[in-house]
Structures are given as structure tokens and as C-alpha cells.
PDB file of C-alpha atoms in Angstrom:
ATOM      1  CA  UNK A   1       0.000   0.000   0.000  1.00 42.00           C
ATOM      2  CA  UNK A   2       2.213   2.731   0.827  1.00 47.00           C
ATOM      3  CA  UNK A   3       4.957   1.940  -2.244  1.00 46.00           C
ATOM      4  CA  UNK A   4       1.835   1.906  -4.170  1.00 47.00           C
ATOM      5  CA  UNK A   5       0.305   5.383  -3.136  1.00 48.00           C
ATOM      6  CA  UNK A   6       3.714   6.892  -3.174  1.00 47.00           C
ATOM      7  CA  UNK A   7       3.941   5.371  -6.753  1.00 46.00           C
ATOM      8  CA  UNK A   8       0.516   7.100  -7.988  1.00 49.00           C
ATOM      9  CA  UNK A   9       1.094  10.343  -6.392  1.00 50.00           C
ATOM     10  CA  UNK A  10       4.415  10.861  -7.542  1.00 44.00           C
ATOM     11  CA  UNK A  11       3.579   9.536 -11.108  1.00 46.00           C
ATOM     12  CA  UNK A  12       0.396  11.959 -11.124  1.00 46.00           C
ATOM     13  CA  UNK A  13       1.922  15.225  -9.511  1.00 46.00           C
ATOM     14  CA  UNK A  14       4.834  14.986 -12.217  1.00 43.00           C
ATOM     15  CA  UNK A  15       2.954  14.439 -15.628  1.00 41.00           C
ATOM     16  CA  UNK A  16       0.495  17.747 -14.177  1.00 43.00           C
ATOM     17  CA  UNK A  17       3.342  19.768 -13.172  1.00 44.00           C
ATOM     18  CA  UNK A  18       6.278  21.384 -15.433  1.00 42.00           C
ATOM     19  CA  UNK A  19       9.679  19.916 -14.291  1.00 40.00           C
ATOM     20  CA  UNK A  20      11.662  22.247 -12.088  1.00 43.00           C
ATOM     21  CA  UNK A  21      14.717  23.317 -13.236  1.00 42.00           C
ATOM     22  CA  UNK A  22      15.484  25.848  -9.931  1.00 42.00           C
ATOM     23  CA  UNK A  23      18.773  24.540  -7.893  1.00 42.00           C
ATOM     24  CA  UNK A  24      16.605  25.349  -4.440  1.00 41.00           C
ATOM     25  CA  UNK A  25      13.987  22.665  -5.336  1.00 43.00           C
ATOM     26  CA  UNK A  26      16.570  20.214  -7.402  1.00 43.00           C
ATOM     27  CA  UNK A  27      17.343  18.275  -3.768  1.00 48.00           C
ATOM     28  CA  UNK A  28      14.064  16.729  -4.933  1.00 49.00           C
ATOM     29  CA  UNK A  29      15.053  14.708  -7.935  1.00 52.00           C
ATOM     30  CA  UNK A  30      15.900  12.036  -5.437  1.00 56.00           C
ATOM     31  CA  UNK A  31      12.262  11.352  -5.473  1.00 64.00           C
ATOM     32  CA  UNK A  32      12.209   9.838  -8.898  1.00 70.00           C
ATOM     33  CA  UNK A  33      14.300   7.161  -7.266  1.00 72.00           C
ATOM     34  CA  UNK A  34      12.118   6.940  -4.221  1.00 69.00           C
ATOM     35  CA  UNK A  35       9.303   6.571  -6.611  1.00 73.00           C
ATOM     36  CA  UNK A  36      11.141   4.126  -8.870  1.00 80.00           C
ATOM     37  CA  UNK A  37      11.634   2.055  -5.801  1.00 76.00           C
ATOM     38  CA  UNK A  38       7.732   2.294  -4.398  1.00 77.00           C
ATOM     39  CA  UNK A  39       7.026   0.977  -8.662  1.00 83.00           C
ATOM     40  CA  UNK A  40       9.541  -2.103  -7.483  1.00 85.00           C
ATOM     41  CA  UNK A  41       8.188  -2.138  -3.696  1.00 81.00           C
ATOM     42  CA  UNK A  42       4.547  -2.746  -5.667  1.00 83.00           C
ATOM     43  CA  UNK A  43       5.938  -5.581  -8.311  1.00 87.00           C
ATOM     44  CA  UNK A  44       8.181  -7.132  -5.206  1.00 85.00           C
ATOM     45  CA  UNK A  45       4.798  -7.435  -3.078  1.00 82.00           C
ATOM     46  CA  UNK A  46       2.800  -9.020  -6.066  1.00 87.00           C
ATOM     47  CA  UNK A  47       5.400 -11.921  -7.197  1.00 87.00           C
ATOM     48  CA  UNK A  48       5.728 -12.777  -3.585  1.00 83.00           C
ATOM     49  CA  UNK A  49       2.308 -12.875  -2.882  1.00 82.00           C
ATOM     50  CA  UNK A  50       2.022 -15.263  -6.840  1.00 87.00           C
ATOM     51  CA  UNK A  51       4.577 -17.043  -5.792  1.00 85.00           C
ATOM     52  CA  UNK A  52       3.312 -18.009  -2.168  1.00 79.00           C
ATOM     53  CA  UNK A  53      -0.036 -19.021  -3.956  1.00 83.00           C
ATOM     54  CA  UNK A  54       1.427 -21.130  -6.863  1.00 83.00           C
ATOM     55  CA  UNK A  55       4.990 -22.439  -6.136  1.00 81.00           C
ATOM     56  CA  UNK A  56       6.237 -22.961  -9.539  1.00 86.00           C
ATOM     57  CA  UNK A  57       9.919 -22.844 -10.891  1.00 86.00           C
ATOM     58  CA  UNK A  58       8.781 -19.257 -12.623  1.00 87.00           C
ATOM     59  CA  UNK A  59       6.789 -17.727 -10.004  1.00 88.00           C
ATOM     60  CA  UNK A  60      10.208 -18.820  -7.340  1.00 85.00           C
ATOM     61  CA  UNK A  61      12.320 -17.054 -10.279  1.00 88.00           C
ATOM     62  CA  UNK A  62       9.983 -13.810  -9.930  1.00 89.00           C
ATOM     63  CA  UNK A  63       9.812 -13.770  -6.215  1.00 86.00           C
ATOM     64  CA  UNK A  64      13.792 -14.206  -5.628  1.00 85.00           C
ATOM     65  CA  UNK A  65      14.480 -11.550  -8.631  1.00 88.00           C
ATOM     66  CA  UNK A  66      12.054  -8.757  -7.418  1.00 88.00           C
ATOM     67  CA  UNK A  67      13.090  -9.485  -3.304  1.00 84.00           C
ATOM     68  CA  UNK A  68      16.962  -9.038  -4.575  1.00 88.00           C
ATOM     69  CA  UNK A  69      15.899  -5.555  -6.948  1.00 89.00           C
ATOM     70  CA  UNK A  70      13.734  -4.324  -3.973  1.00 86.00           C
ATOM     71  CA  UNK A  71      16.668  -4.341  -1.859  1.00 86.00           C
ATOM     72  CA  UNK A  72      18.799  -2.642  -4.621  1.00 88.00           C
ATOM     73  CA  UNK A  73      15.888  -0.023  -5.694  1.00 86.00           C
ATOM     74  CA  UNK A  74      16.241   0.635  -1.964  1.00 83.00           C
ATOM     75  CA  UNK A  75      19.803   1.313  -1.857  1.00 86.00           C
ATOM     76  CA  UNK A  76      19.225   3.311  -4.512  1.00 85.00           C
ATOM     77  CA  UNK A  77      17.021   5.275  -3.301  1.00 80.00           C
ATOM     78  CA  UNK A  78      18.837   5.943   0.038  1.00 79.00           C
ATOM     79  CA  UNK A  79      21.991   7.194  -2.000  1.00 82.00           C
ATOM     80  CA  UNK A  80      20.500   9.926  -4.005  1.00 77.00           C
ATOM     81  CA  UNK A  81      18.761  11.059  -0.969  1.00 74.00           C
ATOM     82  CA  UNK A  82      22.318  10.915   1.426  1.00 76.00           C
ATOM     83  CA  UNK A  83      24.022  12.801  -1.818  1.00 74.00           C
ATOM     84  CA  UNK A  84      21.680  15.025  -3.683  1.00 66.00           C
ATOM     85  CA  UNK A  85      22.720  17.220  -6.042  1.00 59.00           C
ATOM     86  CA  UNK A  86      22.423  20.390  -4.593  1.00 54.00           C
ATOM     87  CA  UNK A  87      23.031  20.435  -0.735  1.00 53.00           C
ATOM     88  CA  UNK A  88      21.885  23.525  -0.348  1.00 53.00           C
ATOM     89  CA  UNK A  89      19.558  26.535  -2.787  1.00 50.00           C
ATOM     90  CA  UNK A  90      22.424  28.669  -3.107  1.00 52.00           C
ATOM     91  CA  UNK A  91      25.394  26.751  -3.316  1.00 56.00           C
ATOM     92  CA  UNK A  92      26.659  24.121  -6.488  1.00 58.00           C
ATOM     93  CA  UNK A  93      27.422  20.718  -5.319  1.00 59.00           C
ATOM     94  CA  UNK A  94      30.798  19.603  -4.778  1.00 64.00           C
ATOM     95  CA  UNK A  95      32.535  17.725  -7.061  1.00 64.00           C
ATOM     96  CA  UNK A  96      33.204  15.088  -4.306  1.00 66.00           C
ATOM     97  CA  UNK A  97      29.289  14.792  -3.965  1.00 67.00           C
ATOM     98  CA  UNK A  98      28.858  14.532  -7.508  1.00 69.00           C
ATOM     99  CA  UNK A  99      31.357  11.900  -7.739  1.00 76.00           C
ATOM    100  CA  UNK A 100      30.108   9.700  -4.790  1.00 78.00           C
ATOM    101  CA  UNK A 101      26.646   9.944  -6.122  1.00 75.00           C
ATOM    102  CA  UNK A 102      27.754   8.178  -9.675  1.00 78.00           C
ATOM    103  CA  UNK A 103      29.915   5.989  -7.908  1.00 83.00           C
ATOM    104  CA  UNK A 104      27.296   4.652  -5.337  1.00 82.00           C
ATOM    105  CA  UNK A 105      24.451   4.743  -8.122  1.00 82.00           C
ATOM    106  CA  UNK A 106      27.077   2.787 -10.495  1.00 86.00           C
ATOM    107  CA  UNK A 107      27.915   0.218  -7.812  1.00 87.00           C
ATOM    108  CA  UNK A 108      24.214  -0.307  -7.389  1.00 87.00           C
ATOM    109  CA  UNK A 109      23.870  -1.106 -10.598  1.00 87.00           C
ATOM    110  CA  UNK A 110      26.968  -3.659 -11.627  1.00 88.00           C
ATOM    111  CA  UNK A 111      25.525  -5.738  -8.251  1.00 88.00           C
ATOM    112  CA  UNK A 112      21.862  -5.915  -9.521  1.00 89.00           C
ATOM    113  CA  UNK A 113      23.267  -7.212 -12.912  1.00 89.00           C
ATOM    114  CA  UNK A 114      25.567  -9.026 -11.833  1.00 89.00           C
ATOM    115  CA  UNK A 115      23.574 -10.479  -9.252  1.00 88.00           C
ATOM    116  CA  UNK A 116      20.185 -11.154 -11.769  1.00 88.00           C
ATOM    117  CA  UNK A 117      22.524 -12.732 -14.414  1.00 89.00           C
ATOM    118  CA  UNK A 118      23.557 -15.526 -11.597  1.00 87.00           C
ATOM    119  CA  UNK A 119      19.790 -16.051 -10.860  1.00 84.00           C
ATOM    120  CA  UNK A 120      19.151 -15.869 -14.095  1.00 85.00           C
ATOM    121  CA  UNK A 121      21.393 -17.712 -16.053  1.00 87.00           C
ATOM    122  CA  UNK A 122      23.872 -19.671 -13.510  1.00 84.00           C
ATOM    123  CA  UNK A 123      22.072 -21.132 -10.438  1.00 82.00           C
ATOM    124  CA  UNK A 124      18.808 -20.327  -8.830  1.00 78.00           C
ATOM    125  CA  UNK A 125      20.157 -20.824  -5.357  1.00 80.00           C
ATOM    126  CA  UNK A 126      17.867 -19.629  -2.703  1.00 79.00           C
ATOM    127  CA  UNK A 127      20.781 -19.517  -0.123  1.00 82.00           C
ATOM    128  CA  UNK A 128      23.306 -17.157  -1.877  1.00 86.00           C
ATOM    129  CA  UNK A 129      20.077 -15.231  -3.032  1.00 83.00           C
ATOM    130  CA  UNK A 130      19.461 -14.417   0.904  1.00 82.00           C
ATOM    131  CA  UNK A 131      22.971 -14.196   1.865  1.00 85.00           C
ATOM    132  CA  UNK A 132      22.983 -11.436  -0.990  1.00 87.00           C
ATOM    133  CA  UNK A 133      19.135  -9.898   0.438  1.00 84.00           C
ATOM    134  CA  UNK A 134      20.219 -10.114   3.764  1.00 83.00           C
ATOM    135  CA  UNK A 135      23.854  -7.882   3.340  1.00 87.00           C
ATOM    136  CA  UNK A 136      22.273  -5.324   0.853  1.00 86.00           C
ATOM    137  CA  UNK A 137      19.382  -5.131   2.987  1.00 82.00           C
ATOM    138  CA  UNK A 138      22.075  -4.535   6.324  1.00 82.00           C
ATOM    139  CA  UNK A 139      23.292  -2.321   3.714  1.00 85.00           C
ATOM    140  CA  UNK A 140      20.207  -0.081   3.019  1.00 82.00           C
ATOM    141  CA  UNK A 141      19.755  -0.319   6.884  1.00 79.00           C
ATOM    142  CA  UNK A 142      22.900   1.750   7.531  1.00 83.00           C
ATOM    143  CA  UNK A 143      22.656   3.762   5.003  1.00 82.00           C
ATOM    144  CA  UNK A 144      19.030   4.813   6.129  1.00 77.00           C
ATOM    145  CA  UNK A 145      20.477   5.654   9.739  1.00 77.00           C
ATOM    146  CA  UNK A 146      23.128   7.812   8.274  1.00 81.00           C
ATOM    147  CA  UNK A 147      20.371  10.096   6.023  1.00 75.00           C
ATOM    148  CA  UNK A 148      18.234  10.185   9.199  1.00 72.00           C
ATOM    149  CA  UNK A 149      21.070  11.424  11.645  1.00 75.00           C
ATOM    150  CA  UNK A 150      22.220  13.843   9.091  1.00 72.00           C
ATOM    151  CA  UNK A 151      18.234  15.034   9.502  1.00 67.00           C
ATOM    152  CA  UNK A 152      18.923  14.029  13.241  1.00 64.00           C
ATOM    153  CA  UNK A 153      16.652  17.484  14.813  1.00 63.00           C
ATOM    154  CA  UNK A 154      13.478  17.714  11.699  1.00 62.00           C
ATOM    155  CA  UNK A 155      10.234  16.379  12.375  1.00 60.00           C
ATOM    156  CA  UNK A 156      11.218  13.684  14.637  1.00 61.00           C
ATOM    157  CA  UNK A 157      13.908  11.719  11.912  1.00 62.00           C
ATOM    158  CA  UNK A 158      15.186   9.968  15.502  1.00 65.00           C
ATOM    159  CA  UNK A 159      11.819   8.335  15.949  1.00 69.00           C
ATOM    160  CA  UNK A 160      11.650   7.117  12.257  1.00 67.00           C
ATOM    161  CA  UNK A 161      14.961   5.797  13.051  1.00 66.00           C
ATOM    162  CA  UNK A 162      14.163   3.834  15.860  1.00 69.00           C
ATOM    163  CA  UNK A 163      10.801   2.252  14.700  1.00 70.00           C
ATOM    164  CA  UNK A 164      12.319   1.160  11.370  1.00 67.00           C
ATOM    165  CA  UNK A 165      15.503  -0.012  12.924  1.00 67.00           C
ATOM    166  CA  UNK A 166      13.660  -2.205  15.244  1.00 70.00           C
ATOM    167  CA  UNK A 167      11.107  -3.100  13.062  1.00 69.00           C
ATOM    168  CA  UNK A 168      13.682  -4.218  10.939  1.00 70.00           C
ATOM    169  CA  UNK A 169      15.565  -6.346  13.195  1.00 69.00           C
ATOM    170  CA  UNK A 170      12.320  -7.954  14.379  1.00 71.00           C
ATOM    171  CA  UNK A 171      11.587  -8.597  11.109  1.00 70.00           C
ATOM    172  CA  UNK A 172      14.840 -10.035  10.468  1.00 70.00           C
ATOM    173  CA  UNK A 173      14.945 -11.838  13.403  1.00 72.00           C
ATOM    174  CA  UNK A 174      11.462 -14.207  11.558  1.00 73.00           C
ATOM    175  CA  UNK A 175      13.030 -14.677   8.629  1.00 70.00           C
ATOM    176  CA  UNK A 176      16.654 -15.782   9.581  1.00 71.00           C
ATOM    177  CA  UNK A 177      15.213 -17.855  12.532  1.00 75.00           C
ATOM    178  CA  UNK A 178      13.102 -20.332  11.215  1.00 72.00           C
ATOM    179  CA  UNK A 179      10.430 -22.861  13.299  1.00 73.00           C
ATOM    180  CA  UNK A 180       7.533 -25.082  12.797  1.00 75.00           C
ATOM    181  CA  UNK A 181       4.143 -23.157  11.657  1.00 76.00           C
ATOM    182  CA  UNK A 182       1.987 -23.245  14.756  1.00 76.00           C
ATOM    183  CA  UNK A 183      -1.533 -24.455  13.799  1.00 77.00           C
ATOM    184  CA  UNK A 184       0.088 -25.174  10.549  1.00 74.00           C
ATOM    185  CA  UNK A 185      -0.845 -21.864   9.428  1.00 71.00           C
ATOM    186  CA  UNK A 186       1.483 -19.414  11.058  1.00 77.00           C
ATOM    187  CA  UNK A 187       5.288 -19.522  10.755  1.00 76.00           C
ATOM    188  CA  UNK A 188       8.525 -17.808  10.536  1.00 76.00           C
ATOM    189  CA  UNK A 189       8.417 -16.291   6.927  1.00 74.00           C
ATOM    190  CA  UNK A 190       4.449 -15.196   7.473  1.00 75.00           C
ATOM    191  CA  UNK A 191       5.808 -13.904  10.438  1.00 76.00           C
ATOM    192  CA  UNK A 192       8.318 -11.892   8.535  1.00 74.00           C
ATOM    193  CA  UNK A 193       5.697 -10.812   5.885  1.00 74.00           C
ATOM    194  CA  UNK A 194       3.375  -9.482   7.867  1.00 77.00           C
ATOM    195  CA  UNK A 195       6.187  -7.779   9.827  1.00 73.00           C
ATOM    196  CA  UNK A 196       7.648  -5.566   6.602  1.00 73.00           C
ATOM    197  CA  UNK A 197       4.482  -3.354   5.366  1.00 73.00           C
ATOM    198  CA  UNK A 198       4.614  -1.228   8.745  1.00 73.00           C
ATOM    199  CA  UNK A 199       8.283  -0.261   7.801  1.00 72.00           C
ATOM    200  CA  UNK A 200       8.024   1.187   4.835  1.00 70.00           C
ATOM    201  CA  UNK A 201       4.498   3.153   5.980  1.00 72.00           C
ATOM    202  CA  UNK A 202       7.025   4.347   8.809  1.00 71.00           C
ATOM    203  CA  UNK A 203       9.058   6.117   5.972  1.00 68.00           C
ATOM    204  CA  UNK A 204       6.253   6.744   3.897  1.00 68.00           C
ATOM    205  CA  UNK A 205       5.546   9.097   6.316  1.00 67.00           C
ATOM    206  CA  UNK A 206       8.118  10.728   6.821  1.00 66.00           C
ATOM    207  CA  UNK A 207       8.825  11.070   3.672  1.00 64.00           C
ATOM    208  CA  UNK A 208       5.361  12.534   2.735  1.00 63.00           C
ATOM    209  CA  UNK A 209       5.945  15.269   5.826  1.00 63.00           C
ATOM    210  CA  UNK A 210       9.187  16.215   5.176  1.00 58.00           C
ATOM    211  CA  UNK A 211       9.570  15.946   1.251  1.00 56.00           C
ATOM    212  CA  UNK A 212       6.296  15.906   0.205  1.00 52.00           C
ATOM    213  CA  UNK A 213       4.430  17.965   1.310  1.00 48.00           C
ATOM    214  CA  UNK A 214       6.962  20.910   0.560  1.00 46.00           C
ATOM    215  CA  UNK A 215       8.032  20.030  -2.948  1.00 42.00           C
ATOM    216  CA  UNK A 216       6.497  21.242  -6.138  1.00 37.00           C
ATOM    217  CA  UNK A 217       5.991  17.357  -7.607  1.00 38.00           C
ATOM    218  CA  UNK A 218       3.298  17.128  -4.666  1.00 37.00           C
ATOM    219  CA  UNK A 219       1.246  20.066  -4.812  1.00 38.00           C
ATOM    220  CA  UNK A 220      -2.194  18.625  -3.552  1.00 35.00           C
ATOM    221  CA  UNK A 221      -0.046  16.768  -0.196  1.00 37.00           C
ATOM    222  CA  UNK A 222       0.324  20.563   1.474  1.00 40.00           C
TER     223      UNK A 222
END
């Protein structure tokens, strides 16, 4: 739900509204990646939820590749939002920031290729595909306490930092640790599915406060 309405209002606000070109507003384009995730955070959602129906050799395929490019789109995401392009309205960004940005963006990409083509076309192997989840996911994790402490004092970042953080580890915590489904309905991985939605509504909401509602791509959020 909330990569989905993220998705929509991002996707309407921007075909309605001309594309700013002003440096004070450009700290923004790190949406599209936001937004780019929520698109992946939709199709992620929807293959796992096929896949858990109908466990077929294709629908596994879909529900391992999505899982792996959520976690990327994620990293994504975080990076252009830790180095925007314009740290501030009045200044040019660094060089230094420009070149961390490509680099981070760059190594994002060669690992989700690299990654896919193994899945793809070497071995479907559901225990390097977590080991791989799990570290870019510890990854995004770290990454996503860094951009909130650099936001440490707006809008209470420290309390989006603390519910994700532990709702992350909790959620971790069901999927890593596995036991026997009580009532034969109720295990470990539903556990852990159940437990990721109310992350990412945690940041959907911050996000929507702090980004949103004071950007020009989201005109009917003020």
C-alpha cells in the first residue's frame, strides 16, 4: 500500500506539473528514485504474494528476482537522498558529492546485474540469493540511519529511526530464525511478511511530511 500510493502520487503530480529546473527545489530529484523504488516495492509485493499461492519454478524465479531488486531499488534510493545534487539553494554541489553519487548509483547497478545474471542464467540458489538480500538489505539499513542522523533534529527523523531499525531487526529476526508453523498456518516467513508493510508506511511518512508535502511534484499533499 504505501509503495503503491507513493507510486501514484508521484507519477500523477509529475505528468500535471512542469519539471523544475530551480537549484533550491533540485534536492528533490531524489524522489524519482524513491518513486522508482515504491514501482519495485509494488511488483516485489505481487510476485511474492504469486509465488506463495502457486509455487512454480517461474513464479520462485519472480519472487527471488524482485526481493533481490527491492533491496537494490532501496539502496538506490537511500543514496540519491544521502548525496543530492544540490546540498543547499544557493550553493553548487561539490565535485566530491557529484562523484560519490555516480559511484554509489554505479555500484548499485553492476551488483543488480551481476547479481540477476547468476539467478538468471547460472544457479537459482535460494541460499546465496538471501545471503545477498540479507547484506544489501544490512546495507540499506545503515545507510538509512546515516540520512536520518544527518536530519537528526526535523520532524522527529530519531523516531523514524528507531521504529524502522527495530522493526527491521524484528523482522529479520522471523526470517533468519526459522520454526515449525503453529496451527500449521502461522510460521517464521508469514511472520516476517506481515512484519515488513509497517516499515516502509514508517518512511512513507516521513517522507510525505518532510519531502512531500513541501516540494512542487506534490502540490495537492500541502
Amino acid at each position: 500500500y504505501p509503495h503503491a500510493r507513493f507510486f501514484c502520487s508521484y507519477l500523477f503530480s509529475s505528468s500535471s506539473s512542469p519539471f523544475p529546473s530551480s537549484p533550491s527545489i533540485s534536492r528533490f530529484y531524489g524522489l524519482q528514485w524513491v518513486a522508482l523504488n515504491a514501482f519495485v516495492g509494488v511488483l516485489a509485493f505481487f510476485f511474492s504474494a504469486v509465488f506463495h499461492s502457486r509455487d512454480l519454478p517461474t513464479t520462485e524465479l519472480l519472487d527471488y528476482s524482485f526481493a533481490f531488486l527491492f533491496a537494490c531499488s532501496n539502496l538506490a534510493a537511500i543514496f540519491s537522498l544521502i548525496f543530492p545534487l544540490y546540498p543547499s539553494p544557493s550553493s553548487p554541489p561539490p565535485p566530491s558529492r557529484s562523484y560519490l553519487r555516480s559511484f554509489s548509483l554505479f555500484s548499485v547497478g553492476v551488483l543488480t546485474v551481476s547479481h540477476l545474471y547468476s539467478l538468471l542464467f547460472v544457479n537459482l540458489d535460494y541460499g546465496w540469493n538471501m545471503v545477498v538480500v540479507v547484506v544489501t538489505s544490512v546495507g540499506v539499513f545503515f545507510c538509512s540511519c546515516f540520512f536520518l542522523f544527518q536530519h537528526f533534529g526535523e520532524r522527529g527523523a530519531w523516531k523514524v529511526m528507531v521504529a524502522s531499525g527495530g522493526g527491521l531487526a524484528l523482522g529479520a529476526v522471523f526470517e533468519l530464525w526459522d520454526f515449525p508453523p503453529i496451527w500449521l498456518v502461522l510460521d517464521a516467513h508469514a511472520c516476517w511478511h506481515f512484519s515488513t508493510p509497517w516499515i516502509y508506511m514508517i518512511f512513507y511518512s516521513y517522507f510525505e511530511r518532510d519531502y512531500c508535502s513541501s516540494s512542487v511534484f506534490f502540490p495537492f499533499l500541502k
